[in-house]
Amino acid sequence: MNGRRDWHELISQPVYAGTITEKDVWIPMRDGIRLASDIHRPDAEGKYPALVAFQPFGKRHEELAGTFPPQARPSHLWDGTLEGGNTQYLVSRGYVHVIVDARGTGSSDGEYDSLMGAGGGSEGKDSYDVIEWVAAQPWCDGNVGMVGVSYLAAAQVIAAAQQPPHLKAIFAEGGHYDAYELVYQGGIMWLFLRAVLEGHGGDSSLAVKNPKSFMMKTLARGTFERLIQERLTDPDVRNYPNFHQILCYPESHPLWLDYVLNPVDGEFYWGEGKPDDRFSKIKIPAHFGVQFGRGWAVDGTIKAYLGVQGPKRLVLRPYPPMQERPFHQFHDEIIRWYDHWLKGVDTGVMDGPPIQVFVHGVDAWRYENEWPLARTKWTKFFLRSRHRLLPEPEPFDSQSVPPDGFYQAPLTVTDAAASVSYISPAFQEDTEAIGPCALYLHASIDTDDTNWMVGVYDVGIDGKRSPLSTGWLKASHREIDETKSVPWEPYHPHRRAVPVAPGEIVLYPIRIYPISNVFRKGHCIQLEIKSVEAPGDINPLMPPESLHLNSARATTHKLYRDRDFQSYLLLPIIPRER
């Protein structure tokens, strides 16, 4: 490291053996509401930098992090809400760990109205007030950072966009920064947030007191009832019994109801501003990290990194997708970051290229200066007859090579998920692919909507396939914004649903989340396309209820890949260094 000692020797060591804990400390907000906090600080005289964990799961629940052994998915004891960090580790390194209950949650006053930027927009203002209050306390030296994963990472971005003067840096790991895409991926509803809001699948729920629907509170009764009826006309929703009950009895599930009622992006999801606008307001040092496997989180983390305006770092970590809970990983990196920016210690954290990417297949790290990589060779793999993926397009028309296809009956009458797959010839040499991907699919359906669910796999010599990435697009959300799209990343605004004309051949540009993989010599690329997820399709390493709302339309799908309708997978191939 340029003649320096190893950075592990440079960062703060565990010199503070004792911890002073003050529980139920009230922090006043600008509107008179009080937020409850627990404050853990070194048992020694002096002033220290502080790390704030702003969360809605209950600080008393977070106390479990000090006694409960970390669990990995798919353990049923994995609880995604234990996200605030290892208090003993942080305090022993000379930091104050401040754990705060968000408005209307845990022991705090007020009414809950905002989650990851959606809804009423109180998170940003409250975070600002918390940070400035913490900085003014006699035990704080005026330097404040934030800590925590997932929701707590999103809270850091929301807080930093408010530009509180004493927030000096953030370390956001595994966050969800786009509230719409957290619930609707490619316009297709993802059910995970329901588990968080209501406590399913091992996850504890938000610790919300007296939960109320934001939509029910803010809309005129007639408008609210009209939205209910509109959603009941959607066959996907109507044929999912749980949603039918929610819409018939909206008071029964008030938090999840708000997301069911908002299937397109818009004002509800922008309570704290649009994600891109938030990123551009962040001027302080920002460290972003995420593990491959949750494509939307990887994609969102990269967008956050590219959007912020201050000193920054990005780490794209290896699979599996979820950190252990209680969160305890990467704490040496957290201390290295904050020692540099809050304590003024030159830990070398800004040395070298700003982007670290783990490459699967060879299990190696790459150190890069830009994203996408400047040397990328964007390569088309064309869908061809006999389920092949080839570098050359089809020379014949559809009369000679009719479309492939599959019929999908609703899962109310079958457990089978139909699909079509395409596979490349075996690579003749190791082939590296790092970056975003896209599928350009020409297809027709005999209904007015369907789901396109795409998987990309590395198939080994033994036939075993390893998942690399996914892509989703609801057919009625196919519109793209040309001004924000590039070939490898089509941008869907999801501002409205436009029914498909049955039988019409339509081009569907489908965004596929970034990959980082070396296809070893003899391996193949496989592309799989389907419209529903069967129970056996769910990755057990993902969070609870990581399935999508399936299409309830009985649909015949025809996939065209002839001379006139060329369908192809666009991959980011990185040329070999010769």
PDB file of N, CA, C and O in Angstrom, residues 368-419:
ATOM      1  N   GLU A 368     -11.387  -0.787 -10.469  1.00  0.00           N
ATOM      2  CA  GLU A 368     -11.755  -0.048 -11.675  1.00  0.00           C
ATOM      3  C   GLU A 368     -11.967   1.430 -11.358  1.00  0.00           C
ATOM      4  O   GLU A 368     -12.203   1.818 -10.213  1.00  0.00           O
ATOM      5  N   ASN A 369     -11.920   2.247 -12.426  1.00  0.00           N
ATOM      6  CA  ASN A 369     -12.066   3.691 -12.283  1.00  0.00           C
ATOM      7  C   ASN A 369     -13.423   4.220 -12.717  1.00  0.00           C
ATOM      8  O   ASN A 369     -13.764   5.360 -12.384  1.00  0.00           O
ATOM      9  N   GLU A 370     -14.203   3.427 -13.472  1.00  0.00           N
ATOM     10  CA  GLU A 370     -15.470   3.925 -13.980  1.00  0.00           C
ATOM     11  C   GLU A 370     -16.457   2.765 -14.100  1.00  0.00           C
ATOM     12  O   GLU A 370     -16.083   1.594 -14.035  1.00  0.00           O
ATOM     13  N   TRP A 371     -17.738   3.151 -14.255  1.00  0.00           N
ATOM     14  CA  TRP A 371     -18.810   2.176 -14.492  1.00  0.00           C
ATOM     15  C   TRP A 371     -19.790   2.765 -15.496  1.00  0.00           C
ATOM     16  O   TRP A 371     -20.199   3.900 -15.328  1.00  0.00           O
ATOM     17  N   PRO A 372     -20.147   1.982 -16.544  1.00  0.00           N
ATOM     18  CA  PRO A 372     -19.576   0.699 -16.956  1.00  0.00           C
ATOM     19  C   PRO A 372     -18.081   0.843 -17.303  1.00  0.00           C
ATOM     20  O   PRO A 372     -17.595   1.950 -17.532  1.00  0.00           O
ATOM     21  N   LEU A 373     -17.396  -0.276 -17.376  1.00  0.00           N
ATOM     22  CA  LEU A 373     -15.971  -0.244 -17.643  1.00  0.00           C
ATOM     23  C   LEU A 373     -15.729   0.294 -19.047  1.00  0.00           C
ATOM     24  O   LEU A 373     -16.411  -0.096 -20.013  1.00  0.00           O
ATOM     25  N   ALA A 374     -14.762   1.186 -19.171  1.00  0.00           N
ATOM     26  CA  ALA A 374     -14.517   1.853 -20.450  1.00  0.00           C
ATOM     27  C   ALA A 374     -14.124   0.870 -21.549  1.00  0.00           C
ATOM     28  O   ALA A 374     -14.385   1.119 -22.736  1.00  0.00           O
ATOM     29  N   ARG A 375     -13.518  -0.239 -21.194  1.00  0.00           N
ATOM     30  CA  ARG A 375     -13.040  -1.186 -22.200  1.00  0.00           C
ATOM     31  C   ARG A 375     -14.097  -2.225 -22.591  1.00  0.00           C
ATOM     32  O   ARG A 375     -13.796  -3.179 -23.322  1.00  0.00           O
ATOM     33  N   THR A 376     -15.330  -2.049 -22.117  1.00  0.00           N
ATOM     34  CA  THR A 376     -16.390  -3.016 -22.405  1.00  0.00           C
ATOM     35  C   THR A 376     -16.641  -3.138 -23.902  1.00  0.00           C
ATOM     36  O   THR A 376     -16.726  -2.138 -24.624  1.00  0.00           O
ATOM     37  N   LYS A 377     -16.777  -4.356 -24.376  1.00  0.00           N
ATOM     38  CA  LYS A 377     -17.211  -4.626 -25.744  1.00  0.00           C
ATOM     39  C   LYS A 377     -18.642  -5.148 -25.656  1.00  0.00           C
ATOM     40  O   LYS A 377     -18.881  -6.286 -25.257  1.00  0.00           O
ATOM     41  N   TRP A 378     -19.592  -4.278 -25.984  1.00  0.00           N
ATOM     42  CA  TRP A 378     -20.996  -4.667 -25.874  1.00  0.00           C
ATOM     43  C   TRP A 378     -21.302  -5.674 -26.970  1.00  0.00           C
ATOM     44  O   TRP A 378     -21.193  -5.367 -28.166  1.00  0.00           O
ATOM     45  N   THR A 379     -21.692  -6.884 -26.583  1.00  0.00           N
ATOM     46  CA  THR A 379     -21.762  -8.021 -27.497  1.00  0.00           C
ATOM     47  C   THR A 379     -23.166  -8.593 -27.528  1.00  0.00           C
ATOM     48  O   THR A 379     -23.755  -8.885 -26.476  1.00  0.00           O
ATOM     49  N   LYS A 380     -23.691  -8.758 -28.750  1.00  0.00           N
ATOM     50  CA  LYS A 380     -25.024  -9.320 -28.929  1.00  0.00           C
ATOM     51  C   LYS A 380     -24.949 -10.840 -29.076  1.00  0.00           C
ATOM     52  O   LYS A 380     -24.146 -11.349 -29.864  1.00  0.00           O
ATOM     53  N   PHE A 381     -25.788 -11.513 -28.309  1.00  0.00           N
ATOM     54  CA  PHE A 381     -25.996 -12.955 -28.461  1.00  0.00           C
ATOM     55  C   PHE A 381     -27.435 -13.131 -28.950  1.00  0.00           C
ATOM     56  O   PHE A 381     -28.379 -12.899 -28.192  1.00  0.00           O
ATOM     57  N   PHE A 382     -27.583 -13.532 -30.203  1.00  0.00           N
ATOM     58  CA  PHE A 382     -28.899 -13.569 -30.827  1.00  0.00           C
ATOM     59  C   PHE A 382     -29.642 -14.851 -30.475  1.00  0.00           C
ATOM     60  O   PHE A 382     -29.048 -15.956 -30.450  1.00  0.00           O
ATOM     61  N   LEU A 383     -30.935 -14.705 -30.192  1.00  0.00           N
ATOM     62  CA  LEU A 383     -31.795 -15.865 -30.010  1.00  0.00           C
ATOM     63  C   LEU A 383     -32.002 -16.493 -31.381  1.00  0.00           C
ATOM     64  O   LEU A 383     -32.390 -15.804 -32.340  1.00  0.00           O
ATOM     65  N   ARG A 384     -31.759 -17.796 -31.465  1.00  0.00           N
ATOM     66  CA  ARG A 384     -31.835 -18.490 -32.752  1.00  0.00           C
ATOM     67  C   ARG A 384     -32.699 -19.741 -32.617  1.00  0.00           C
ATOM     68  O   ARG A 384     -33.075 -20.157 -31.518  1.00  0.00           O
ATOM     69  N   SER A 385     -33.009 -20.347 -33.745  1.00  0.00           N
ATOM     70  CA  SER A 385     -33.796 -21.582 -33.738  1.00  0.00           C
ATOM     71  C   SER A 385     -33.047 -22.672 -32.981  1.00  0.00           C
ATOM     72  O   SER A 385     -31.841 -22.590 -32.766  1.00  0.00           O
ATOM     73  N   ARG A 386     -33.788 -23.676 -32.569  1.00  0.00           N
ATOM     74  CA  ARG A 386     -33.243 -24.795 -31.790  1.00  0.00           C
ATOM     75  C   ARG A 386     -32.661 -24.329 -30.453  1.00  0.00           C
ATOM     76  O   ARG A 386     -31.750 -24.929 -29.909  1.00  0.00           O
ATOM     77  N   HIS A 387     -33.201 -23.194 -29.962  1.00  0.00           N
ATOM     78  CA  HIS A 387     -32.881 -22.700 -28.610  1.00  0.00           C
ATOM     79  C   HIS A 387     -31.404 -22.394 -28.431  1.00  0.00           C
ATOM     80  O   HIS A 387     -30.815 -22.648 -27.378  1.00  0.00           O
ATOM     81  N   ARG A 388     -30.838 -21.805 -29.474  1.00  0.00           N
ATOM     82  CA  ARG A 388     -29.421 -21.449 -29.427  1.00  0.00           C
ATOM     83  C   ARG A 388     -29.257 -19.946 -29.188  1.00  0.00           C
ATOM     84  O   ARG A 388     -30.087 -19.136 -29.585  1.00  0.00           O
ATOM     85  N   LEU A 389     -28.128 -19.586 -28.562  1.00  0.00           N
ATOM     86  CA  LEU A 389     -27.658 -18.201 -28.462  1.00  0.00           C
ATOM     87  C   LEU A 389     -26.382 -18.113 -29.287  1.00  0.00           C
ATOM     88  O   LEU A 389     -25.375 -18.755 -28.952  1.00  0.00           O
ATOM     89  N   LEU A 390     -26.403 -17.307 -30.351  1.00  0.00           N
ATOM     90  CA  LEU A 390     -25.276 -17.262 -31.270  1.00  0.00           C
ATOM     91  C   LEU A 390     -24.866 -15.812 -31.540  1.00  0.00           C
ATOM     92  O   LEU A 390     -25.686 -14.891 -31.443  1.00  0.00           O
ATOM     93  N   PRO A 391     -23.618 -15.581 -31.902  1.00  0.00           N
ATOM     94  CA  PRO A 391     -23.168 -14.209 -32.190  1.00  0.00           C
ATOM     95  C   PRO A 391     -23.690 -13.656 -33.508  1.00  0.00           C
ATOM     96  O   PRO A 391     -23.601 -12.449 -33.741  1.00  0.00           O
ATOM     97  N   GLU A 392     -24.242 -14.514 -34.372  1.00  0.00           N
ATOM     98  CA  GLU A 392     -24.742 -14.056 -35.659  1.00  0.00           C
ATOM     99  C   GLU A 392     -26.267 -14.052 -35.654  1.00  0.00           C
ATOM    100  O   GLU A 392     -26.905 -14.947 -35.106  1.00  0.00           O
ATOM    101  N   PRO A 393     -26.896 -13.036 -36.302  1.00  0.00           N
ATOM    102  CA  PRO A 393     -28.361 -12.997 -36.370  1.00  0.00           C
ATOM    103  C   PRO A 393     -28.909 -14.033 -37.343  1.00  0.00           C
ATOM    104  O   PRO A 393     -28.181 -14.572 -38.185  1.00  0.00           O
ATOM    105  N   GLU A 394     -30.188 -14.284 -37.232  1.00  0.00           N
ATOM    106  CA  GLU A 394     -30.873 -15.248 -38.092  1.00  0.00           C
ATOM    107  C   GLU A 394     -30.981 -14.702 -39.527  1.00  0.00           C
ATOM    108  O   GLU A 394     -31.431 -13.572 -39.723  1.00  0.00           O
ATOM    109  N   PRO A 395     -30.567 -15.484 -40.547  1.00  0.00           N
ATOM    110  CA  PRO A 395     -30.652 -14.992 -41.930  1.00  0.00           C
ATOM    111  C   PRO A 395     -32.016 -15.215 -42.581  1.00  0.00           C
ATOM    112  O   PRO A 395     -32.284 -14.653 -43.648  1.00  0.00           O
ATOM    113  N   PHE A 396     -32.902 -16.022 -41.975  1.00  0.00           N
ATOM    114  CA  PHE A 396     -34.174 -16.366 -42.598  1.00  0.00           C
ATOM    115  C   PHE A 396     -35.333 -15.599 -41.953  1.00  0.00           C
ATOM    116  O   PHE A 396     -35.259 -15.149 -40.807  1.00  0.00           O
ATOM    117  N   ASP A 397     -36.441 -15.483 -42.726  1.00  0.00           N
ATOM    118  CA  ASP A 397     -37.604 -14.781 -42.197  1.00  0.00           C
ATOM    119  C   ASP A 397     -38.475 -15.737 -41.391  1.00  0.00           C
ATOM    120  O   ASP A 397     -38.178 -16.932 -41.268  1.00  0.00           O
ATOM    121  N   SER A 398     -39.588 -15.202 -40.847  1.00  0.00           N
ATOM    122  CA  SER A 398     -40.427 -15.999 -39.958  1.00  0.00           C
ATOM    123  C   SER A 398     -41.175 -17.120 -40.676  1.00  0.00           C
ATOM    124  O   SER A 398     -41.676 -18.035 -40.022  1.00  0.00           O
ATOM    125  N   GLN A 399     -41.268 -17.053 -42.001  1.00  0.00           N
ATOM    126  CA  GLN A 399     -41.871 -18.173 -42.717  1.00  0.00           C
ATOM    127  C   GLN A 399     -40.983 -19.404 -42.638  1.00  0.00           C
ATOM    128  O   GLN A 399     -41.461 -20.542 -42.574  1.00  0.00           O
ATOM    129  N   SER A 400     -39.687 -19.181 -42.624  1.00  0.00           N
ATOM    130  CA  SER A 400     -38.736 -20.294 -42.562  1.00  0.00           C
ATOM    131  C   SER A 400     -38.415 -20.695 -41.126  1.00  0.00           C
ATOM    132  O   SER A 400     -38.188 -21.878 -40.842  1.00  0.00           O
ATOM    133  N   VAL A 401     -38.405 -19.714 -40.230  1.00  0.00           N
ATOM    134  CA  VAL A 401     -38.107 -20.007 -38.827  1.00  0.00           C
ATOM    135  C   VAL A 401     -39.234 -19.421 -37.978  1.00  0.00           C
ATOM    136  O   VAL A 401     -39.124 -18.298 -37.473  1.00  0.00           O
ATOM    137  N   PRO A 402     -40.337 -20.134 -37.835  1.00  0.00           N
ATOM    138  CA  PRO A 402     -41.465 -19.637 -37.029  1.00  0.00           C
ATOM    139  C   PRO A 402     -41.027 -19.389 -35.591  1.00  0.00           C
ATOM    140  O   PRO A 402     -39.990 -19.897 -35.133  1.00  0.00           O
ATOM    141  N   PRO A 403     -41.803 -18.621 -34.855  1.00  0.00           N
ATOM    142  CA  PRO A 403     -41.412 -18.257 -33.494  1.00  0.00           C
ATOM    143  C   PRO A 403     -41.434 -19.438 -32.546  1.00  0.00           C
ATOM    144  O   PRO A 403     -42.162 -20.421 -32.746  1.00  0.00           O
ATOM    145  N   ASP A 404     -40.607 -19.330 -31.490  1.00  0.00           N
ATOM    146  CA  ASP A 404     -40.747 -20.231 -30.353  1.00  0.00           C
ATOM    147  C   ASP A 404     -41.941 -19.753 -29.528  1.00  0.00           C
ATOM    148  O   ASP A 404     -42.486 -18.671 -29.760  1.00  0.00           O
ATOM    149  N   GLY A 405     -42.311 -20.548 -28.538  1.00  0.00           N
ATOM    150  CA  GLY A 405     -43.422 -20.101 -27.720  1.00  0.00           C
ATOM    151  C   GLY A 405     -43.663 -20.979 -26.512  1.00  0.00           C
ATOM    152  O   GLY A 405     -43.086 -22.059 -26.375  1.00  0.00           O
ATOM    153  N   PHE A 406     -44.531 -20.470 -25.627  1.00  0.00           N
ATOM    154  CA  PHE A 406     -44.986 -21.262 -24.494  1.00  0.00           C
ATOM    155  C   PHE A 406     -46.345 -20.744 -24.061  1.00  0.00           C
ATOM    156  O   PHE A 406     -46.664 -19.555 -24.201  1.00  0.00           O
ATOM    157  N   TYR A 407     -47.139 -21.652 -23.564  1.00  0.00           N
ATOM    158  CA  TYR A 407     -48.446 -21.302 -23.017  1.00  0.00           C
ATOM    159  C   TYR A 407     -48.361 -21.406 -21.510  1.00  0.00           C
ATOM    160  O   TYR A 407     -47.864 -22.397 -20.964  1.00  0.00           O
ATOM    161  N   GLN A 408     -48.842 -20.353 -20.832  1.00  0.00           N
ATOM    162  CA  GLN A 408     -48.831 -20.361 -19.374  1.00  0.00           C
ATOM    163  C   GLN A 408     -50.252 -20.233 -18.851  1.00  0.00           C
ATOM    164  O   GLN A 408     -50.920 -19.223 -19.071  1.00  0.00           O
ATOM    165  N   ALA A 409     -50.710 -21.293 -18.189  1.00  0.00           N
ATOM    166  CA  ALA A 409     -51.991 -21.230 -17.489  1.00  0.00           C
ATOM    167  C   ALA A 409     -51.774 -20.561 -16.140  1.00  0.00           C
ATOM    168  O   ALA A 409     -50.677 -20.618 -15.564  1.00  0.00           O
ATOM    169  N   PRO A 410     -52.787 -19.901 -15.601  1.00  0.00           N
ATOM    170  CA  PRO A 410     -52.637 -19.285 -14.268  1.00  0.00           C
ATOM    171  C   PRO A 410     -52.301 -20.341 -13.218  1.00  0.00           C
ATOM    172  O   PRO A 410     -52.703 -21.509 -13.326  1.00  0.00           O
ATOM    173  N   LEU A 411     -51.569 -19.928 -12.194  1.00  0.00           N
ATOM    174  CA  LEU A 411     -51.207 -20.868 -11.143  1.00  0.00           C
ATOM    175  C   LEU A 411     -52.383 -21.219 -10.234  1.00  0.00           C
ATOM    176  O   LEU A 411     -52.217 -21.992  -9.291  1.00  0.00           O
ATOM    177  N   THR A 412     -53.560 -20.674 -10.534  1.00  0.00           N
ATOM    178  CA  THR A 412     -54.764 -21.148  -9.856  1.00  0.00           C
ATOM    179  C   THR A 412     -55.163 -22.537 -10.339  1.00  0.00           C
ATOM    180  O   THR A 412     -55.930 -23.235  -9.663  1.00  0.00           O
ATOM    181  N   VAL A 413     -54.657 -22.953 -11.497  1.00  0.00           N
ATOM    182  CA  VAL A 413     -55.051 -24.248 -12.060  1.00  0.00           C
ATOM    183  C   VAL A 413     -53.871 -25.159 -12.360  1.00  0.00           C
ATOM    184  O   VAL A 413     -54.054 -26.290 -12.839  1.00  0.00           O
ATOM    185  N   THR A 414     -52.639 -24.697 -12.116  1.00  0.00           N
ATOM    186  CA  THR A 414     -51.468 -25.526 -12.374  1.00  0.00           C
ATOM    187  C   THR A 414     -50.337 -25.109 -11.452  1.00  0.00           C
ATOM    188  O   THR A 414     -50.330 -23.986 -10.928  1.00  0.00           O
ATOM    189  N   ASP A 415     -49.392 -26.016 -11.229  1.00  0.00           N
ATOM    190  CA  ASP A 415     -48.178 -25.677 -10.494  1.00  0.00           C
ATOM    191  C   ASP A 415     -46.984 -25.543 -11.424  1.00  0.00           C
ATOM    192  O   ASP A 415     -45.868 -25.296 -10.961  1.00  0.00           O
ATOM    193  N   ALA A 416     -47.207 -25.709 -12.715  1.00  0.00           N
ATOM    194  CA  ALA A 416     -46.109 -25.731 -13.677  1.00  0.00           C
ATOM    195  C   ALA A 416     -45.838 -24.336 -14.211  1.00  0.00           C
ATOM    196  O   ALA A 416     -46.753 -23.621 -14.636  1.00  0.00           O
ATOM    197  N   ALA A 417     -44.571 -23.948 -14.205  1.00  0.00           N
ATOM    198  CA  ALA A 417     -44.132 -22.685 -14.801  1.00  0.00           C
ATOM    199  C   ALA A 417     -43.470 -22.997 -16.134  1.00  0.00           C
ATOM    200  O   ALA A 417     -42.376 -23.568 -16.189  1.00  0.00           O
ATOM    201  N   ALA A 418     -44.159 -22.643 -17.225  1.00  0.00           N
ATOM    202  CA  ALA A 418     -43.613 -22.886 -18.562  1.00  0.00           C
ATOM    203  C   ALA A 418     -42.514 -21.873 -18.866  1.00  0.00           C
ATOM    204  O   ALA A 418     -42.515 -20.755 -18.341  1.00  0.00           O
ATOM    205  N   SER A 419     -41.584 -22.255 -19.719  1.00  0.00           N
ATOM    206  CA  SER A 419     -40.492 -21.344 -20.063  1.00  0.00           C
ATOM    207  C   SER A 419     -39.875 -21.765 -21.392  1.00  0.00           C
ATOM    208  O   SER A 419     -40.119 -22.870 -21.897  1.00  0.00           O
TER     209      SER A 419
END
